[in-house]
XYZ file of C-alpha atoms in Angstrom:
221
model
C 119.931 46.264 -83.304
C 118.935 42.586 -83.357
C 115.297 43.686 -83.263
C 115.821 45.929 -86.309
C 117.483 43.116 -88.270
C 114.708 40.676 -87.343
C 111.980 43.161 -88.292
C 113.663 43.891 -91.633
C 114.161 40.220 -92.474
C 110.611 39.393 -91.431
C 109.278 42.119 -93.713
C 111.345 40.829 -96.651
C 110.177 37.262 -96.033
C 106.542 38.045 -95.206
C 105.714 39.648 -98.576
C 106.763 36.677 -100.768
C 105.161 34.290 -98.264
C 101.863 36.158 -98.535
C 102.071 35.985 -102.324
C 102.807 32.240 -102.219
C 99.901 31.615 -99.830
C 97.467 33.628 -101.949
C 98.397 31.751 -105.128
C 98.216 28.389 -103.360
C 94.751 29.248 -102.046
C 93.645 30.181 -105.588
C 94.961 26.813 -106.815
C 93.183 25.094 -103.951
C 89.839 26.484 -105.104
C 90.334 24.982 -108.583
C 87.960 22.014 -108.850
C 90.211 20.405 -111.492
C 92.880 19.792 -108.846
C 92.015 16.581 -107.043
C 93.555 13.552 -105.306
C 97.257 13.703 -104.485
C 97.667 17.070 -106.212
C 94.995 18.587 -103.939
C 96.717 17.030 -100.918
C 100.062 18.551 -101.950
C 98.494 22.015 -102.232
C 96.836 21.575 -98.806
C 100.186 20.630 -97.244
C 101.874 23.633 -98.897
C 99.232 26.038 -97.549
C 99.600 24.561 -94.040
C 103.392 24.938 -94.150
C 103.192 28.554 -95.340
C 100.834 29.348 -92.452
C 103.303 27.666 -90.080
C 106.148 29.838 -91.444
C 104.030 32.960 -90.933
C 103.422 31.912 -87.319
C 107.177 31.463 -86.768
C 107.817 34.923 -88.234
C 105.234 36.427 -85.878
C 106.911 34.720 -82.903
C 110.304 36.079 -83.943
C 108.885 39.587 -84.302
C 107.119 39.406 -80.937
C 110.322 38.285 -79.262
C 112.565 40.834 -80.987
C 110.550 43.978 -80.366
C 110.528 45.690 -76.948
C 107.655 44.596 -74.758
C 105.394 47.521 -73.883
C 102.361 46.951 -71.694
C 99.079 48.697 -72.355
C 97.562 48.595 -68.884
C 93.799 48.737 -68.565
C 91.110 47.050 -66.444
C 90.829 43.398 -67.443
C 89.235 40.224 -66.156
C 91.454 37.148 -66.367
C 88.512 34.735 -66.388
C 86.939 36.483 -69.386
C 90.274 36.449 -71.217
C 90.751 32.726 -70.583
C 87.234 31.912 -71.798
C 87.641 33.969 -74.963
C 90.915 32.243 -75.902
C 89.467 28.789 -75.265
C 86.660 29.743 -77.682
C 89.244 30.954 -80.186
C 90.865 27.505 -80.136
C 87.558 25.672 -80.479
C 88.306 24.236 -83.942
C 91.742 22.970 -82.906
C 90.218 21.358 -79.827
C 87.488 19.684 -81.909
C 90.043 18.320 -84.373
C 91.537 16.199 -81.567
C 88.293 15.831 -79.587
C 89.929 17.439 -76.548
C 87.704 18.384 -73.627
C 88.490 21.613 -71.751
C 87.361 21.826 -68.136
C 87.462 25.243 -66.464
C 87.257 25.580 -62.688
C 87.060 29.156 -61.410
C 87.348 28.665 -57.667
C 87.252 32.366 -56.832
C 85.632 35.425 -58.313
C 87.992 38.193 -59.318
C 87.030 41.750 -60.144
C 88.977 43.513 -62.916
C 92.505 44.715 -62.178
C 95.094 46.653 -64.178
C 97.000 44.533 -66.709
C 97.606 44.170 -70.435
C 94.793 41.806 -71.374
C 96.042 41.252 -74.934
C 99.528 40.287 -73.756
C 98.132 37.998 -71.044
C 95.974 36.422 -73.745
C 99.102 35.748 -75.821
C 100.678 34.007 -72.848
C 97.575 31.885 -72.207
C 97.140 30.889 -75.848
C 100.805 29.863 -76.189
C 100.447 27.466 -73.260
C 97.069 26.195 -74.496
C 98.445 25.536 -78.002
C 101.341 23.590 -76.458
C 98.831 21.581 -74.434
C 96.745 20.805 -77.525
C 99.754 19.832 -79.637
C 101.156 17.505 -76.976
C 97.780 15.897 -76.191
C 96.465 12.746 -77.788
C 92.982 12.400 -79.264
C 90.167 12.483 -76.683
C 92.441 14.080 -74.084
C 91.553 16.637 -71.434
C 92.889 20.066 -70.517
C 91.962 21.536 -67.139
C 92.164 25.261 -66.379
C 91.947 26.277 -62.716
C 91.721 29.836 -61.420
C 92.291 30.960 -57.817
C 93.080 34.088 -55.828
C 96.261 33.464 -53.828
C 98.006 35.488 -51.124
C 101.758 34.985 -51.088
C 104.353 36.972 -49.142
C 101.902 39.842 -48.559
C 101.007 40.025 -52.252
C 97.751 39.089 -53.979
C 97.954 36.996 -57.139
C 95.672 35.703 -59.830
C 96.812 32.077 -60.091
C 96.039 30.305 -63.375
C 96.914 26.624 -63.614
C 96.743 24.750 -66.929
C 96.994 20.950 -66.735
C 97.234 18.677 -69.749
C 97.531 14.919 -70.309
C 100.093 15.174 -73.099
C 103.618 13.873 -73.461
C 104.997 16.235 -70.822
C 108.728 16.934 -70.641
C 111.815 15.722 -68.806
C 111.915 17.057 -65.242
C 115.452 18.341 -65.815
C 114.029 20.638 -68.532
C 111.431 22.421 -66.363
C 113.547 25.615 -66.371
C 115.079 25.150 -69.827
C 111.711 25.158 -71.614
C 111.310 28.889 -70.929
C 114.634 29.754 -72.573
C 114.581 31.210 -76.115
C 114.980 28.657 -78.922
C 114.775 25.651 -76.575
C 112.278 23.134 -77.916
C 111.557 19.426 -77.700
C 109.329 19.549 -80.788
C 110.331 18.533 -84.291
C 108.657 21.727 -85.552
C 108.849 25.215 -84.090
C 111.597 27.577 -82.975
C 111.070 27.421 -79.213
C 109.875 30.984 -78.639
C 106.312 30.369 -77.436
C 107.140 29.679 -73.788
C 109.976 32.226 -73.801
C 107.384 34.850 -74.744
C 105.090 33.576 -71.978
C 107.811 34.127 -69.390
C 108.641 37.568 -70.787
C 104.998 38.707 -70.695
C 104.340 37.439 -67.162
C 107.633 38.858 -65.886
C 106.686 42.262 -67.361
C 103.582 42.090 -65.139
C 105.877 41.417 -62.134
C 104.598 37.856 -61.994
C 106.152 34.462 -62.633
C 105.428 31.195 -64.411
C 106.410 27.645 -63.440
C 106.170 24.291 -65.170
C 106.006 20.851 -63.614
C 105.849 17.373 -65.033
C 102.646 15.542 -64.113
C 102.544 11.886 -63.218
C 101.896 9.534 -64.874
C 101.889 11.889 -67.882
C 101.274 15.469 -68.881
C 102.404 18.897 -67.718
C 101.221 21.646 -65.386
C 101.837 25.334 -66.039
C 101.209 27.793 -63.213
C 100.949 31.486 -64.060
C 101.000 33.958 -61.157
C 99.956 37.530 -61.956
C 99.934 40.115 -59.142
C 96.560 41.819 -58.960
C 97.618 44.839 -56.890
C 94.598 46.931 -56.072
C 91.401 45.364 -57.341
C 89.372 47.954 -59.235
C-alpha cells in the first residue's frame, strides 16, 4: 500500500519536474542569459536533478526488491561504476585506487542491483571527501563459517561518522547530510541482504569511513 502511494506520488511529481527541467535547460542555452541570471538557472537545473534523484531513491525503496540472477563478475561491475563516476571524481580531483587481491570467476547474482549498492557507497565517499582525496577499493575472496564470500571494502578519507551511528546509518531516512533523504545506504543494506550477504561500516582513524560488503558466491560458475 505504501509502495502504491509512493509510486503514484512520484509519477505526479515527476511529470512537472521533467517539464521544469526541460524549460530551464532551454533557458540555459539562451546566450542572452549571462552573469547572475545564468548562475541562477544553473542552480535551478542542479536542484531539479537532485529532486529527481530523491524520487528515484524513494521509488527504489518502496517497490519490492526482485533479483534477476545471472552470471556476473564483481570486479567488472566495480570498474564500470568507477568509470561512470569519472566526472564527479575529476571535479574534486579524487584518486581511486583499486586492489583486486584475488581473482574471482563469475557467480550468480543480480549485477545491476549490486552495482546500485556499490555506486551508493561510492557517491557517499565522493561527497564526504575533500579535494585531492583518495578512495581505495579492495577485493578479496574470504571463507567464513564454511561459506565463500566476495568481500568488497571501500575506504575513504572523508568526514566519516560518529561511531555510535555505525548501525543507524543503514536505517531508512537516517542521514547526517544537510541534503538527501537517507535512503542510499538503506537500499545498500536491502540489496546485499537480498543476496544473503551483509554490509558493515566502521569509522576510520584519524578520519574517513570503511564500508565492507560481503556477498556469498555459492558455487563459482
